[in-house]
Each structure stands twice: as C-alpha cells, then as structure tokens.
Tab-separated table of N, CA and C in Angstrom:
chain	number	residue	atom	x	y	z
A	1	MET	N	-8.283	-2.381	-2.333
A	1	MET	CA	-6.859	-2.419	-2.595
A	1	MET	C	-6.562	-2.029	-4.043
A	2	LEU	N	-7.356	-2.521	-5.003
A	2	LEU	CA	-7.079	-2.248	-6.411
A	2	LEU	C	-7.340	-0.805	-6.811
A	3	LYS	N	-8.087	-0.061	-5.999
A	3	LYS	CA	-8.424	1.303	-6.394
A	3	LYS	C	-7.194	2.198	-6.472
A	4	PHE	N	-6.098	1.805	-5.828
A	4	PHE	CA	-4.869	2.588	-5.855
A	4	PHE	C	-3.930	2.145	-6.970
A	5	LEU	N	-4.286	1.074	-7.683
A	5	LEU	CA	-3.378	0.462	-8.649
A	5	LEU	C	-3.913	0.556	-10.067
A	6	SER	N	-2.982	0.625	-11.020
A	6	SER	CA	-3.374	0.561	-12.421
A	6	SER	C	-3.011	-0.798	-13.011
A	7	LYS	N	-2.052	-1.493	-12.367
A	7	LYS	CA	-1.639	-2.800	-12.884
A	7	LYS	C	-1.011	-3.635	-11.771
A	8	VAL	N	-1.313	-4.930	-11.789
A	8	VAL	CA	-0.695	-5.881	-10.866
A	8	VAL	C	-0.162	-7.030	-11.711
A	9	ARG	N	1.129	-7.304	-11.590
A	9	ARG	CA	1.725	-8.432	-12.311
A	9	ARG	C	2.302	-9.399	-11.277
A	10	ILE	N	1.789	-10.613	-11.297
A	10	ILE	CA	2.231	-11.636	-10.359
A	10	ILE	C	3.063	-12.645	-11.132
A	11	GLU	N	4.290	-12.867	-10.669
A	11	GLU	CA	5.207	-13.779	-11.349
A	11	GLU	C	5.642	-14.871	-10.389
A	12	CYS	N	5.391	-16.121	-10.778
A	12	CYS	CA	5.864	-17.234	-9.958
A	12	CYS	C	5.839	-18.530	-10.757
A	13	ASN	N	6.591	-19.495	-10.278
A	13	ASN	CA	6.588	-20.838	-10.840
A	13	ASN	C	5.509	-21.615	-10.096
A	14	PRO	N	4.527	-22.182	-10.793
A	14	PRO	CA	3.436	-22.883	-10.105
A	14	PRO	C	3.900	-24.085	-9.278
A	15	LEU	N	5.104	-24.592	-9.558
A	15	LEU	CA	5.622	-25.738	-8.807
A	15	LEU	C	6.488	-25.320	-7.627
A	16	ASP	N	6.736	-24.035	-7.500
A	16	ASP	CA	7.575	-23.508	-6.423
A	16	ASP	C	6.773	-23.458	-5.121
A	17	PRO	N	7.280	-24.061	-4.041
A	17	PRO	CA	6.544	-24.023	-2.769
A	17	PRO	C	6.444	-22.620	-2.160
A	18	ARG	N	7.224	-21.662	-2.667
A	18	ARG	CA	7.199	-20.288	-2.141
A	18	ARG	C	6.111	-19.437	-2.784
A	19	LYS	N	5.257	-20.038	-3.609
A	19	LYS	CA	4.260	-19.288	-4.378
A	19	LYS	C	3.023	-18.898	-3.576
A	20	THR	N	2.923	-19.288	-2.331
A	20	THR	CA	1.718	-19.099	-1.526
A	20	THR	C	1.211	-17.662	-1.525
A	21	ALA	N	2.095	-16.713	-1.259
A	21	ALA	CA	1.682	-15.304	-1.198
A	21	ALA	C	1.156	-14.835	-2.555
A	22	CYS	N	1.788	-15.299	-3.630
A	22	CYS	CA	1.342	-14.911	-4.980
A	22	CYS	C	-0.066	-15.418	-5.254
A	23	MET	N	-0.321	-16.658	-4.924
A	23	MET	CA	-1.634	-17.240	-5.196
A	23	MET	C	-2.719	-16.573	-4.340
A	24	GLU	N	-2.379	-16.279	-3.095
A	24	GLU	CA	-3.345	-15.628	-2.212
A	24	GLU	C	-3.648	-14.208	-2.695
A	25	LEU	N	-2.616	-13.486	-3.116
A	25	LEU	CA	-2.817	-12.131	-3.626
A	25	LEU	C	-3.598	-12.158	-4.939
A	26	LEU	N	-3.339	-13.138	-5.782
A	26	LEU	CA	-4.088	-13.277	-7.031
A	26	LEU	C	-5.574	-13.497	-6.742
A	27	ALA	N	-5.862	-14.325	-5.754
A	27	ALA	CA	-7.257	-14.565	-5.368
A	27	ALA	C	-7.906	-13.283	-4.859
A	28	GLN	N	-7.174	-12.505	-4.069
A	28	GLN	CA	-7.708	-11.244	-3.555
A	28	GLN	C	-7.957	-10.251	-4.689
A	29	CYS	N	-7.057	-10.215	-5.668
A	29	CYS	CA	-7.212	-9.288	-6.793
A	29	CYS	C	-8.368	-9.684	-7.702
A	30	ASN	N	-8.643	-10.981	-7.798
A	30	ASN	CA	-9.716	-11.457	-8.669
A	30	ASN	C	-11.076	-11.526	-7.976
A	31	ALA	N	-11.121	-11.174	-6.712
A	31	ALA	CA	-12.392	-11.172	-5.981
A	31	ALA	C	-13.327	-10.120	-6.578
A	32	ARG	N	-14.618	-10.401	-6.558
A	32	ARG	CA	-15.621	-9.512	-7.146
A	32	ARG	C	-15.542	-8.098	-6.570
A	33	LYS	N	-15.446	-8.008	-5.266
A	33	LYS	CA	-15.411	-6.702	-4.602
A	33	LYS	C	-14.181	-5.889	-5.038
A	34	ALA	N	-13.034	-6.561	-5.164
A	34	ALA	CA	-11.810	-5.878	-5.589
A	34	ALA	C	-11.935	-5.400	-7.030
A	35	LYS	N	-12.462	-6.241	-7.891
A	35	LYS	CA	-12.636	-5.876	-9.302
A	35	LYS	C	-13.592	-4.692	-9.451
A	36	GLU	N	-14.648	-4.663	-8.625
A	36	GLU	CA	-15.614	-3.566	-8.690
A	36	GLU	C	-15.010	-2.245	-8.224
A	37	SER	N	-14.026	-2.307	-7.329
A	37	SER	CA	-13.419	-1.078	-6.820
A	37	SER	C	-12.594	-0.364	-7.892
A	38	ASN	N	-12.053	-1.114	-8.867
A	38	ASN	CA	-11.287	-0.519	-9.958
A	38	ASN	C	-11.269	-1.478	-11.143
A	39	PRO	N	-12.308	-1.442	-11.972
A	39	PRO	CA	-12.375	-2.355	-13.118
A	39	PRO	C	-11.265	-2.129	-14.143
A	40	ALA	N	-10.657	-0.946	-14.146
A	40	ALA	CA	-9.605	-0.637	-15.113
A	40	ALA	C	-8.250	-1.239	-14.737
A	41	CYS	N	-8.104	-1.697	-13.512
A	41	CYS	CA	-6.837	-2.265	-13.067
A	41	CYS	C	-6.585	-3.596	-13.776
A	42	GLN	N	-5.412	-3.713	-14.383
A	42	GLN	CA	-5.038	-4.945	-15.080
A	42	GLN	C	-4.365	-5.893	-14.092
A	43	VAL	N	-4.841	-7.125	-14.040
A	43	VAL	CA	-4.228	-8.144	-13.185
A	43	VAL	C	-3.663	-9.209	-14.117
A	44	GLU	N	-2.339	-9.373	-14.074
A	44	GLU	CA	-1.667	-10.336	-14.947
A	44	GLU	C	-0.951	-11.391	-14.123
A	45	MET	N	-0.984	-12.619	-14.616
A	45	MET	CA	-0.267	-13.721	-13.976
A	45	MET	C	0.752	-14.247	-14.972
A	46	HIS	N	2.027	-14.194	-14.595
A	46	HIS	CA	3.095	-14.724	-15.439
A	46	HIS	C	3.626	-15.995	-14.781
A	47	ARG	N	3.458	-17.095	-15.463
A	47	ARG	CA	3.970	-18.368	-14.943
A	47	ARG	C	5.417	-18.525	-15.389
A	48	ARG	N	6.288	-18.646	-14.429
A	48	ARG	CA	7.709	-18.791	-14.713
A	48	ARG	C	8.084	-20.263	-14.699
A	49	THR	N	9.143	-20.591	-15.407
A	49	THR	CA	9.623	-21.975	-15.425
A	49	THR	C	11.024	-22.081	-14.837
A	50	ASP	N	11.583	-20.956	-14.419
A	50	ASP	CA	12.926	-20.966	-13.831
A	50	ASP	C	12.846	-20.912	-12.304
A	51	ASP	N	13.989	-20.753	-11.671
A	51	ASP	CA	14.049	-20.719	-10.206
A	51	ASP	C	13.960	-19.309	-9.637
A	52	HIS	N	13.562	-18.346	-10.440
A	52	HIS	CA	13.437	-16.963	-9.969
A	52	HIS	C	12.421	-16.924	-8.829
A	53	PRO	N	12.740	-16.228	-7.732
A	53	PRO	CA	11.787	-16.184	-6.605
A	53	PRO	C	10.485	-15.489	-7.011
A	54	PRO	N	9.383	-15.911	-6.431
A	54	PRO	CA	8.085	-15.281	-6.749
A	54	PRO	C	8.114	-13.795	-6.412
A	55	GLN	N	7.484	-13.007	-7.263
A	55	GLN	CA	7.415	-11.574	-6.990
A	55	GLN	C	6.119	-10.995	-7.516
A	56	VAL	N	5.757	-9.873	-6.915
A	56	VAL	CA	4.566	-9.132	-7.315
A	56	VAL	C	5.040	-7.740	-7.708
A	57	VAL	N	4.671	-7.320	-8.911
A	57	VAL	CA	5.029	-5.984	-9.387
A	57	VAL	C	3.734	-5.193	-9.494
A	58	VAL	N	3.639	-4.132	-8.710
A	58	VAL	CA	2.430	-3.303	-8.719
A	58	VAL	C	2.761	-1.933	-9.305
A	59	THR	N	1.832	-1.419	-10.093
A	59	THR	CA	1.964	-0.074	-10.648
A	59	THR	C	0.830	0.753	-10.063
A	60	TYR	N	1.202	1.796	-9.336
A	60	TYR	CA	0.213	2.657	-8.694
A	60	TYR	C	-0.397	3.601	-9.727
A	61	VAL	N	-1.509	4.214	-9.392
A	61	VAL	CA	-2.206	5.099	-10.324
A	61	VAL	C	-1.366	6.303	-10.736
A	62	ASN	N	-0.359	6.659	-9.943
A	62	ASN	CA	0.510	7.785	-10.302
A	62	ASN	C	1.685	7.341	-11.179
A	63	GLY	N	1.724	6.052	-11.558
A	63	GLY	CA	2.752	5.548	-12.462
A	63	GLY	C	3.959	4.923	-11.787
A	64	VAL	N	4.064	5.014	-10.486
A	64	VAL	CA	5.196	4.443	-9.766
A	64	VAL	C	5.054	2.922	-9.732
A	65	GLU	N	6.127	2.233	-10.100
A	65	GLU	CA	6.113	0.773	-10.116
A	65	GLU	C	6.951	0.252	-8.955
A	66	GLU	N	6.455	-0.764	-8.285
A	66	GLU	CA	7.151	-1.327	-7.127
A	66	GLU	C	7.157	-2.846	-7.239
A	67	ALA	N	8.353	-3.434	-7.146
A	67	ALA	CA	8.489	-4.891	-7.170
A	67	ALA	C	8.612	-5.376	-5.732
A	68	ILE	N	7.800	-6.363	-5.369
A	68	ILE	CA	7.780	-6.877	-4.003
A	68	ILE	C	8.147	-8.349	-4.036
A	69	ASP	N	9.116	-8.739	-3.213
A	69	ASP	CA	9.535	-10.133	-3.122
A	69	ASP	C	8.459	-10.928	-2.387
A	70	ALA	N	7.760	-11.781	-3.115
A	70	ALA	CA	6.657	-12.535	-2.522
A	70	ALA	C	7.134	-13.830	-1.870
A	71	ALA	N	8.405	-14.171	-2.028
A	71	ALA	CA	8.920	-15.386	-1.395
A	71	ALA	C	9.068	-15.183	0.113
A	72	SER	N	9.416	-13.961	0.511
A	72	SER	CA	9.656	-13.702	1.925
A	72	SER	C	8.629	-12.765	2.550
A	73	THR	N	7.626	-12.340	1.777
A	73	THR	CA	6.621	-11.413	2.277
A	73	THR	C	5.237	-12.046	2.188
A	74	PRO	N	4.530	-12.176	3.303
A	74	PRO	CA	3.178	-12.760	3.252
A	74	PRO	C	2.203	-11.872	2.482
A	75	ALA	N	1.152	-12.470	1.954
A	75	ALA	CA	0.163	-11.749	1.150
A	75	ALA	C	-0.465	-10.601	1.929
A	76	GLN	N	-0.755	-10.807	3.206
A	76	GLN	CA	-1.374	-9.737	4.004
A	76	GLN	C	-0.432	-8.541	4.145
A	77	ALA	N	0.876	-8.810	4.244
A	77	ALA	CA	1.849	-7.719	4.351
A	77	ALA	C	1.938	-6.961	3.030
A	78	ILE	N	1.851	-7.680	1.912
A	78	ILE	CA	1.861	-7.039	0.591
A	78	ILE	C	0.618	-6.165	0.451
A	79	ARG	N	-0.525	-6.718	0.827
A	79	ARG	CA	-1.792	-5.989	0.749
A	79	ARG	C	-1.740	-4.728	1.620
A	80	GLN	N	-1.223	-4.858	2.835
A	80	GLN	CA	-1.126	-3.711	3.740
A	80	GLN	C	-0.176	-2.658	3.181
A	81	ARG	N	0.892	-3.102	2.560
A	81	ARG	CA	1.855	-2.185	1.949
A	81	ARG	C	1.177	-1.363	0.847
A	82	ILE	N	0.366	-2.040	0.028
A	82	ILE	CA	-0.360	-1.359	-1.049
A	82	ILE	C	-1.360	-0.361	-0.464
A	83	LEU	N	-2.090	-0.779	0.574
A	83	LEU	CA	-3.081	0.104	1.205
A	83	LEU	C	-2.416	1.324	1.843
A	84	ASP	N	-1.276	1.117	2.505
A	84	ASP	CA	-0.558	2.231	3.132
A	84	ASP	C	-0.074	3.225	2.080
A	85	ARG	N	0.480	2.678	0.996
A	85	ARG	CA	0.963	3.553	-0.084
A	85	ARG	C	-0.217	4.292	-0.724
A	86	GLY	N	-1.332	3.609	-0.878
A	86	GLY	CA	-2.531	4.228	-1.442
A	86	GLY	C	-3.048	5.350	-0.573
A	87	GLN	N	-3.002	5.159	0.734
A	87	GLN	CA	-3.428	6.212	1.678
A	87	GLN	C	-2.545	7.442	1.518
A	88	LEU	N	-1.248	7.209	1.329
A	88	LEU	CA	-0.312	8.310	1.111
A	88	LEU	C	-0.645	9.038	-0.189
A	89	LEU	N	-0.987	8.281	-1.242
A	89	LEU	CA	-1.364	8.893	-2.519
A	89	LEU	C	-2.623	9.746	-2.375
A	90	GLU	N	-3.609	9.232	-1.633
A	90	GLU	CA	-4.842	9.992	-1.403
A	90	GLU	C	-4.555	11.285	-0.644
A	91	THR	N	-3.705	11.213	0.358
A	91	THR	CA	-3.355	12.392	1.152
A	91	THR	C	-2.637	13.417	0.277
A	92	GLU	N	-1.697	12.928	-0.532
A	92	GLU	CA	-0.960	13.821	-1.430
A	92	GLU	C	-1.921	14.511	-2.397
A	93	GLN	N	-2.848	13.767	-2.965
A	93	GLN	CA	-3.812	14.335	-3.900
A	93	GLN	C	-4.695	15.388	-3.211
A	94	MET	N	-5.108	15.088	-1.990
A	94	MET	CA	-5.949	16.011	-1.242
A	94	MET	C	-5.215	17.344	-1.009
A	95	PHE	N	-3.934	17.267	-0.643
A	95	PHE	CA	-3.158	18.484	-0.411
A	95	PHE	C	-2.967	19.261	-1.707
A	96	ARG	N	-2.683	18.558	-2.792
A	96	ARG	CA	-2.467	19.236	-4.086
A	96	ARG	C	-3.750	19.921	-4.566
A	97	GLU	N	-4.905	19.252	-4.374
A	97	GLU	CA	-6.185	19.855	-4.770
A	97	GLU	C	-6.502	21.096	-3.944
A	98	ALA	N	-6.021	21.131	-2.705
A	98	ALA	CA	-6.250	22.283	-1.831
A	98	ALA	C	-5.228	23.393	-2.085
A	99	GLY	N	-4.295	23.163	-3.019
A	99	GLY	CA	-3.306	24.179	-3.344
A	99	GLY	C	-2.118	24.211	-2.407
A	100	GLU	N	-1.963	23.178	-1.605
A	100	GLU	CA	-0.838	23.115	-0.670
A	100	GLU	C	0.332	22.390	-1.330
A	101	SER	N	1.533	22.714	-0.886
A	101	SER	CA	2.714	22.029	-1.426
A	101	SER	C	2.833	20.638	-0.815
A	102	TRP	N	3.473	19.748	-1.554
A	102	TRP	CA	3.684	18.386	-1.066
A	102	TRP	C	5.122	18.025	-1.288
A	103	PRO	N	5.834	17.426	-0.380
A	103	PRO	CA	5.382	17.041	0.946
A	103	PRO	C	5.301	18.239	1.882
A	104	VAL	N	4.494	18.086	2.897
A	104	VAL	CA	4.308	19.153	3.867
A	104	VAL	C	5.552	19.215	4.749
A	105	ILE	N	6.135	20.405	4.833
A	105	ILE	CA	7.319	20.605	5.665
A	105	ILE	C	6.882	21.252	6.970
A	106	ILE	N	7.130	20.545	8.075
A	106	ILE	CA	6.779	21.085	9.393
A	106	ILE	C	8.062	21.640	10.004
A	107	PRO	N	8.071	22.924	10.350
A	107	PRO	CA	9.269	23.513	10.952
A	107	PRO	C	9.676	22.764	12.230
A	108	GLU	N	10.961	22.674	12.441
A	108	GLU	CA	11.515	21.939	13.578
A	108	GLU	C	10.949	22.426	14.913
A	109	LYS	N	10.805	23.744	15.071
A	109	LYS	CA	10.315	24.277	16.352
A	109	LYS	C	8.866	23.858	16.618
A	110	GLU	N	8.066	23.669	15.559
A	110	GLU	CA	6.679	23.246	15.748
A	110	GLU	C	6.570	21.771	16.131
A	111	LEU	N	7.562	20.990	15.794
A	111	LEU	CA	7.532	19.564	16.138
A	111	LEU	C	7.589	19.337	17.648
A	112	HIS	N	8.207	20.273	18.347
A	112	HIS	CA	8.401	20.112	19.785
A	112	HIS	C	7.386	20.873	20.632
A	113	GLN	N	6.427	21.531	19.986
A	113	GLN	CA	5.403	22.264	20.735
A	113	GLN	C	4.343	21.292	21.247
A	114	SER	N	3.765	21.637	22.387
A	114	SER	CA	2.693	20.791	22.912
A	114	SER	C	1.428	21.029	22.094
A	115	PHE	N	0.592	20.033	22.056
A	115	PHE	CA	-0.655	20.112	21.304
A	115	PHE	C	-1.731	20.636	22.235
A	116	PRO	N	-2.371	21.763	21.915
A	116	PRO	CA	-3.347	22.368	22.833
A	116	PRO	C	-4.626	21.539	23.003
A	117	GLY	N	-4.879	20.592	22.124
A	117	GLY	CA	-6.100	19.795	22.224
A	117	GLY	C	-6.030	18.712	23.284
A	118	ILE	N	-4.865	18.449	23.817
A	118	ILE	CA	-4.706	17.413	24.838
A	118	ILE	C	-4.690	18.071	26.209
A	119	LYS	N	-5.533	17.579	27.083
A	119	LYS	CA	-5.596	18.141	28.430
A	119	LYS	C	-5.025	17.098	29.394
A	120	PRO	N	-3.754	17.232	29.746
A	120	PRO	CA	-3.095	16.236	30.581
A	120	PRO	C	-3.750	16.046	31.944
A	121	LYS	N	-4.280	17.104	32.544
A	121	LYS	CA	-4.883	16.976	33.869
A	121	LYS	C	-6.100	16.068	33.816
A	122	LYS	N	-6.917	16.201	32.783
A	122	LYS	CA	-8.117	15.369	32.656
A	122	LYS	C	-7.736	13.902	32.506
A	123	ALA	N	-6.695	13.645	31.731
A	123	ALA	CA	-6.253	12.270	31.521
A	123	ALA	C	-5.758	11.665	32.819
A	124	GLU	N	-5.052	12.446	33.628
A	124	GLU	CA	-4.554	11.943	34.904
A	124	GLU	C	-5.694	11.660	35.871
A	125	GLU	N	-6.728	12.501	35.853
A	125	GLU	CA	-7.865	12.312	36.746
A	125	GLU	C	-8.623	11.025	36.415
A	126	LYS	N	-8.754	10.707	35.149
A	126	LYS	CA	-9.511	9.511	34.737
A	126	LYS	C	-8.789	8.239	35.124
A	127	SER	N	-7.453	8.252	35.128
A	127	SER	CA	-6.697	7.042	35.432
A	127	SER	C	-6.720	6.704	36.917
A	128	GLN	N	-7.084	7.630	37.775
A	128	GLN	CA	-7.059	7.392	39.216
A	128	GLN	C	-8.296	6.674	39.696
C-alpha cells in the first residue's frame, strides 16, 4: 500500500470513539512489510484535542493529496481506495513510458463492438 504514497498523515483525537479506522490504518502503515515496500514514505500521526472528525490525508507519489474522512470510512475501505488509485497510477505510468497518451480515449463506435476473443457458442455448450 505504501509504495504508491509519499506521505500519510493521520489526524484524530485519541479519546474520540471514531478513531478506530485511524488506529488500524496507522498499524498497517507501521507494519514491517509496509515499511519495506517504501521506506521513503513519511507516516505522521497528529493527535488532535478538538472535536474535528478523524481523517487520513494521503499524498500519492505523483503529488496528488487526498483527504479521507476516517470517521465514516473503515480502514479496509481506505486501504482499498489507496490500492485502486495506485493501480491507476501504475497504469498511467506504463502508458506514458510506452509513448501513449493518457487518458486513453476509446472511440464510441469501438465501445459497442463485440470482442473477438469471446466465443459465445462454446460458453453455451459448457453450461448445458
């Protein structure tokens, strides 16, 4: 998860019962395996004393910063969100390295064409 990030800032009040996702994500970020995947990623914990809802602010390797409300979002959903965004970053980088434009624009007429790799008759035969 950390390999896609340059910085993770977790903000919560330690006495707030809504801090669960923050603490779980902090544990995941401080795990040995996560640290080894990107030792340069900064993980910061800001302890708040006000009633501000817990939040996680992540900065991706491309510099984009995203604030996630951790009061209403479980840690696994935050983690999955980071992984999904990271997959998109990897795909974008792969296309740029290959000299292709990003985002890839698929013409409308090609969206409705059938895919030649799928053989509908074979699929129907197997289901019988």
